[in-house]
Short mmCIF file of N, CA and C in Angstrom, two decimals:
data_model
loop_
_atom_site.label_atom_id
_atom_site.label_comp_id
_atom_site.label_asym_id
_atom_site.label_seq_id
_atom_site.Cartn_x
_atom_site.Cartn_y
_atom_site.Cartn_z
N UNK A 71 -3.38 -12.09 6.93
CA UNK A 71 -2.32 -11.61 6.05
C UNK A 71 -2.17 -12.58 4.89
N UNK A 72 -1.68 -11.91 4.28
CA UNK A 72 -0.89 -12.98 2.96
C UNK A 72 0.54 -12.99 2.48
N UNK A 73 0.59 -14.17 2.22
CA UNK A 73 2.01 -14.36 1.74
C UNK A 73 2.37 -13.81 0.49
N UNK A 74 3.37 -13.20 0.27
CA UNK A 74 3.83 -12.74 -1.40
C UNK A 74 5.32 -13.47 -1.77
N UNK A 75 4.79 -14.01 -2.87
CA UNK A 75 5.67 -15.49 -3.45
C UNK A 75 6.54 -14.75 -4.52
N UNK A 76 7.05 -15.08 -4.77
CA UNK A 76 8.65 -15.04 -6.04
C UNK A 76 8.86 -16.27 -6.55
N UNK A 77 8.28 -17.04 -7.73
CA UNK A 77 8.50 -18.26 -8.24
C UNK A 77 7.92 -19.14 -6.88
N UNK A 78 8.74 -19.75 -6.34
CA UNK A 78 8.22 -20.74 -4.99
C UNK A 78 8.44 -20.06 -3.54
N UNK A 79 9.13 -19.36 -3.52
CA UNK A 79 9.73 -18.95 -2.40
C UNK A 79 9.00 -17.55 -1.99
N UNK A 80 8.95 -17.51 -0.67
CA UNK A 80 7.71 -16.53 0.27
C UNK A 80 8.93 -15.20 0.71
N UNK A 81 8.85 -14.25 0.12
CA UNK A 81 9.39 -13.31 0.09
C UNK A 81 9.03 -11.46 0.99
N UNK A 82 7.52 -12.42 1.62
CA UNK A 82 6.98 -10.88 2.17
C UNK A 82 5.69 -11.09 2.70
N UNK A 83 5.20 -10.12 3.02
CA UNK A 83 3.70 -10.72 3.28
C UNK A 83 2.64 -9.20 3.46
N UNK A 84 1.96 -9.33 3.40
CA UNK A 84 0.73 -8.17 3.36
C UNK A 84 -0.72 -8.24 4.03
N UNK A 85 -0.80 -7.26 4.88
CA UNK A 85 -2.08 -7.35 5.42
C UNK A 85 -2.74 -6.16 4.91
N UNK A 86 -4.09 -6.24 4.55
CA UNK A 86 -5.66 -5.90 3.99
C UNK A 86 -6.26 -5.74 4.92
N UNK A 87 -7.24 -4.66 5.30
CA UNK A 87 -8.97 -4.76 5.33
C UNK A 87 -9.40 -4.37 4.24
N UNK A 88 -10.78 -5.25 4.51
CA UNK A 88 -11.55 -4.43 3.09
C UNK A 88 -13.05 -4.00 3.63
N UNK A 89 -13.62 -2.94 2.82
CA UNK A 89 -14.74 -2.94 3.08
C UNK A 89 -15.82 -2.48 2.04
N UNK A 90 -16.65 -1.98 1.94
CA UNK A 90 -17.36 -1.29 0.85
C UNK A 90 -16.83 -0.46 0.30
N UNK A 91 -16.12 0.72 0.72
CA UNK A 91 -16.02 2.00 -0.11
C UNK A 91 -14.38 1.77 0.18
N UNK A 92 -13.34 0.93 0.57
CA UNK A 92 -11.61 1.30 0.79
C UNK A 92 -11.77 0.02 0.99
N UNK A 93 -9.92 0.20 0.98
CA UNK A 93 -9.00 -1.19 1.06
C UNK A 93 -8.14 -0.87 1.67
N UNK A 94 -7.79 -0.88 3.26
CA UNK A 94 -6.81 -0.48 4.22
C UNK A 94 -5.85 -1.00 3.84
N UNK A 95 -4.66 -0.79 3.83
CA UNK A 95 -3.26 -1.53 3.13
C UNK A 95 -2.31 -1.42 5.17
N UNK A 96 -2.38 -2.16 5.67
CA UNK A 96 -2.32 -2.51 6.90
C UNK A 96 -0.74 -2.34 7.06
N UNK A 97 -0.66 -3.18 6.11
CA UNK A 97 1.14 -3.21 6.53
C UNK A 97 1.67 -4.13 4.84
N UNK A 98 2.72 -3.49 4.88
CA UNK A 98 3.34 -4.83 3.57
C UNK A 98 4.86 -4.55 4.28
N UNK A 99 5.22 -6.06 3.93
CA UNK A 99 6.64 -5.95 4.23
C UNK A 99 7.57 -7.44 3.04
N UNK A 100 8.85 -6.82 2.93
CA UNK A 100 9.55 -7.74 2.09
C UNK A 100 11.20 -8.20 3.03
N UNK A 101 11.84 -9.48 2.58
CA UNK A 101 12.77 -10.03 3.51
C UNK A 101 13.50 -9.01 2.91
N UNK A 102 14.87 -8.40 3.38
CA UNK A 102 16.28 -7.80 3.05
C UNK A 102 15.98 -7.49 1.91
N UNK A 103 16.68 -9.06 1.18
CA UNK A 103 17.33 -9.24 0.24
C UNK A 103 16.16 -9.27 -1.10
N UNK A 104 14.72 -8.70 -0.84
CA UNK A 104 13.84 -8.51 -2.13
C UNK A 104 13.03 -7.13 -1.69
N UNK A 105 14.15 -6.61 -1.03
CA UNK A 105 13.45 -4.76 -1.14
C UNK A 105 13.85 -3.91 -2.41
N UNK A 106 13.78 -3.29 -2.47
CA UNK A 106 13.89 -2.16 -3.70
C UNK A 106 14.24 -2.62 -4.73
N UNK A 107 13.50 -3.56 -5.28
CA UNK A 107 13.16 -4.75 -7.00
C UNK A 107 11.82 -4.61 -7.74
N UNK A 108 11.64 -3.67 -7.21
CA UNK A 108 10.13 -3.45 -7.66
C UNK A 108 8.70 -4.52 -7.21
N UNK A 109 9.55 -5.30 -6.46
CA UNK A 109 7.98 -6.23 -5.93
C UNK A 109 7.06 -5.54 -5.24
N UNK A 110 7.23 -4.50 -4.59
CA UNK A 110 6.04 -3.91 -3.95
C UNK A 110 5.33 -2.76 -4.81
N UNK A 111 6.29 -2.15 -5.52
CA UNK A 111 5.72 -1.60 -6.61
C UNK A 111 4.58 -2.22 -7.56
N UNK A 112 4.73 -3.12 -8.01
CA UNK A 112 4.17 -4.59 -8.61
C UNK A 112 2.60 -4.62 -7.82
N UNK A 113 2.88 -4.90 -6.64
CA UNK A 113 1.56 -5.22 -5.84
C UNK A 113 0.66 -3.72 -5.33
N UNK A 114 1.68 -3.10 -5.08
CA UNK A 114 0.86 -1.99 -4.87
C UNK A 114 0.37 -1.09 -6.55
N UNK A 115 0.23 -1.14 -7.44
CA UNK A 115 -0.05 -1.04 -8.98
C UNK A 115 -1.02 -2.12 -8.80
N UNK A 116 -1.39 -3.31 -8.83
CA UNK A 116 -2.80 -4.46 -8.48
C UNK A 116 -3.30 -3.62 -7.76
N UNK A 117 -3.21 -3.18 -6.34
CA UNK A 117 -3.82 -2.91 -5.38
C UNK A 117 -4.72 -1.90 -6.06
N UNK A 118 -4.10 -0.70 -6.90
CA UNK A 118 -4.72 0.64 -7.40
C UNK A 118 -5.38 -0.01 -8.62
N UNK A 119 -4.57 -0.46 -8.91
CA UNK A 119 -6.11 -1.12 -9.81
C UNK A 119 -7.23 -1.69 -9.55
N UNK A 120 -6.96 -2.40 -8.27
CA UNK A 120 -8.02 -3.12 -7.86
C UNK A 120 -9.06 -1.84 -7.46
N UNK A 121 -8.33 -0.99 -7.00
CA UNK A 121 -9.53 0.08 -6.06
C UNK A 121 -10.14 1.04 -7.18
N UNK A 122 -9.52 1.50 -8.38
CA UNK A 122 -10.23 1.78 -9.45
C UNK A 122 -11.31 1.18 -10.10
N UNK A 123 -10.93 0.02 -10.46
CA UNK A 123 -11.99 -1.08 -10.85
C UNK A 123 -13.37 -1.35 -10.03
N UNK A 124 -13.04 -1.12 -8.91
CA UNK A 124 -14.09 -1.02 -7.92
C UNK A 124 -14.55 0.20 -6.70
N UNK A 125 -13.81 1.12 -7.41
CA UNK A 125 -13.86 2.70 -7.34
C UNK A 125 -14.10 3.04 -5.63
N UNK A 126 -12.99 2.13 -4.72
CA UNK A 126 -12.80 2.23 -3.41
C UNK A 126 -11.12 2.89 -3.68
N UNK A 127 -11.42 3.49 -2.43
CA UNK A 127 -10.13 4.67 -1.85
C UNK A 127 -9.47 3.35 -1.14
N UNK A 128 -8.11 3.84 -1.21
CA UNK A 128 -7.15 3.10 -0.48
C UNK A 128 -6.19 3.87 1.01
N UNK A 129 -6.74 3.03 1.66
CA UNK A 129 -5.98 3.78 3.01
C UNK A 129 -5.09 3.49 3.83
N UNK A 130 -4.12 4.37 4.43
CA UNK A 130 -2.77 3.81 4.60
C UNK A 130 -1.96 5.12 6.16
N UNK A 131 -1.69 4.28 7.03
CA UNK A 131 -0.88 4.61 8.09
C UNK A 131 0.83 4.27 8.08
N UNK A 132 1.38 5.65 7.66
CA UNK A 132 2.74 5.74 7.20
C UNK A 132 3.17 6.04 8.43
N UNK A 133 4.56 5.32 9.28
CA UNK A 133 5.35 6.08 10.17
C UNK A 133 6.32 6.78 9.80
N UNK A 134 5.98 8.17 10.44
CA UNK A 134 7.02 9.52 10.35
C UNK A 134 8.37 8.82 10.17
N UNK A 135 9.16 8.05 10.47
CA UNK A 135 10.43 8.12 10.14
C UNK A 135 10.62 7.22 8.72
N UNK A 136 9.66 6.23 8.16
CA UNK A 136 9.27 5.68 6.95
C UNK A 136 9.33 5.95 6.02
N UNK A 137 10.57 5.80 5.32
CA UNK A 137 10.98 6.40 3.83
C UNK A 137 9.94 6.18 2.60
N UNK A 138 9.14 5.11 2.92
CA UNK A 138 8.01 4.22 1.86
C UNK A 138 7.36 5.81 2.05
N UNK A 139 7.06 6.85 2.79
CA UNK A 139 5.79 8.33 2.97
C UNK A 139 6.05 8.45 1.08
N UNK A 140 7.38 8.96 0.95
CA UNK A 140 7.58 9.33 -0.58
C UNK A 140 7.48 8.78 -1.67
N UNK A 141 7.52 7.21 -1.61
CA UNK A 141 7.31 6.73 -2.56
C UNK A 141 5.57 6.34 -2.98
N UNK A 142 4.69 6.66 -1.40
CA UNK A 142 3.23 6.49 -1.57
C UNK A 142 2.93 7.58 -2.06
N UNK A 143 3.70 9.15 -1.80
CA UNK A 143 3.23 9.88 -2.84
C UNK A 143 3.50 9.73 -3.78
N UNK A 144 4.51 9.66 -4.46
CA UNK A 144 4.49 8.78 -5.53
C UNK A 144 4.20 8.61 -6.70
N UNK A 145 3.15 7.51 -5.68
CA UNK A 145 2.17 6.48 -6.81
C UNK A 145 0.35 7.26 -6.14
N UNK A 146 0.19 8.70 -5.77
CA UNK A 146 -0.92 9.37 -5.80
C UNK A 146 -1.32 9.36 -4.51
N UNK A 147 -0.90 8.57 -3.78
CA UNK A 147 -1.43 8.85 -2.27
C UNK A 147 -1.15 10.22 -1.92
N UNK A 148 -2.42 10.94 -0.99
CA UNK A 148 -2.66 12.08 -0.50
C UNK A 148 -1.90 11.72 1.57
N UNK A 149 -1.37 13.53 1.69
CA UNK A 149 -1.43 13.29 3.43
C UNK A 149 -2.98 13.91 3.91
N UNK A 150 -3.29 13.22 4.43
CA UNK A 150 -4.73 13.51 4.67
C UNK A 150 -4.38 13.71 6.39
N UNK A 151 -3.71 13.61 6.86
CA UNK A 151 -3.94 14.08 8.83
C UNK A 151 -2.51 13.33 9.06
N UNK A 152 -1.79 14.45 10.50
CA UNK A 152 -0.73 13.47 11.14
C UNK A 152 -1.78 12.86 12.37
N UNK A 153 -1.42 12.06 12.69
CA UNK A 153 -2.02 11.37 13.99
C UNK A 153 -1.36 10.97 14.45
N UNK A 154 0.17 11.87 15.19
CA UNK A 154 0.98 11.48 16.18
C UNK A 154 2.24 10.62 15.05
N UNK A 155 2.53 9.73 15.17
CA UNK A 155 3.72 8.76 15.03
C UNK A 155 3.43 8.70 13.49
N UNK A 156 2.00 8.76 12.97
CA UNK A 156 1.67 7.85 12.29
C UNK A 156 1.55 9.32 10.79
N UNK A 157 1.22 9.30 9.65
CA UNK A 157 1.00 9.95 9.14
C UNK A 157 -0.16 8.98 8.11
N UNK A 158 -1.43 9.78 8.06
CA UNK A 158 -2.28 9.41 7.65
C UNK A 158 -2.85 9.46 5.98
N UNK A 159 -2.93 8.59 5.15
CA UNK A 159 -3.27 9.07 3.48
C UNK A 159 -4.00 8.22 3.17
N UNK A 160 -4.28 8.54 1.88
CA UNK A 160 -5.43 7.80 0.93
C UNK A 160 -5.21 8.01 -0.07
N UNK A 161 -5.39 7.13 -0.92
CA UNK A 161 -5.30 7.05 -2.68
C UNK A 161 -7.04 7.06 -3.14
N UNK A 162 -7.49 7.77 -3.73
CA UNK A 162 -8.70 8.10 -4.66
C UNK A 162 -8.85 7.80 -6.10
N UNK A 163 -9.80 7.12 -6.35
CA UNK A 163 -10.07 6.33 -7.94
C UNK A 163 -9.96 7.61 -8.57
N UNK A 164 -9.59 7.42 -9.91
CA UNK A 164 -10.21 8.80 -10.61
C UNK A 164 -12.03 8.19 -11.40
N UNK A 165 -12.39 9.47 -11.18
CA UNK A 165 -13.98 9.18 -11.34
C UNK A 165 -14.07 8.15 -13.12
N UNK A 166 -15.22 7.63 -13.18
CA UNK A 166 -15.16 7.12 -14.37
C UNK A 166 -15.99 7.77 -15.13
#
């Protein structure tokens, strides 16, 4: 995982896989008091850039009761399958 900083202070953290063709977005999470400030917005905008730039899909396991489902549509994420608890998507480069 990694830490996500605010000036000095560790405010969240994020886990990745990566591989050739995607970039699993595992989990992100922020303390209380630095949710809905746009910091994950912020990182997840890098993230889509990153996967454009290198024209990998981004993939992502949303839980059904997880208000974040709407805001990944959003920012272009597809529901691609439920799989029980979990609701399944992906974000796609646009071709170049």
């Amino acid at each position: 995982y990694l830490l996500i900083l605010y000036k000095t202070q560790e405010i969240g953290r994020i886990y990745l896989g990566r591989n050739e063709t995607s970039i699993c977005l595992i989990d992100i999470a922020f303390l209380p008091e630095f949710r809905n400030r746009g910091f994950g917005t912020q990182i997840l905008k890098n993230l889509i850039n990153e996967a454009q730039s290198t024209q990998k899909k981004i993939t992502i396991h949303v839980e059904n009761f997880n208000p974040a489902y709407n805001w990944y549509v959003k920012h272009g994420f597809q529901h691609i399958e439920d799989k029980g608890v979990y609701q399944y998507m992906e974000w796609y480069p646009k071709s170049r």
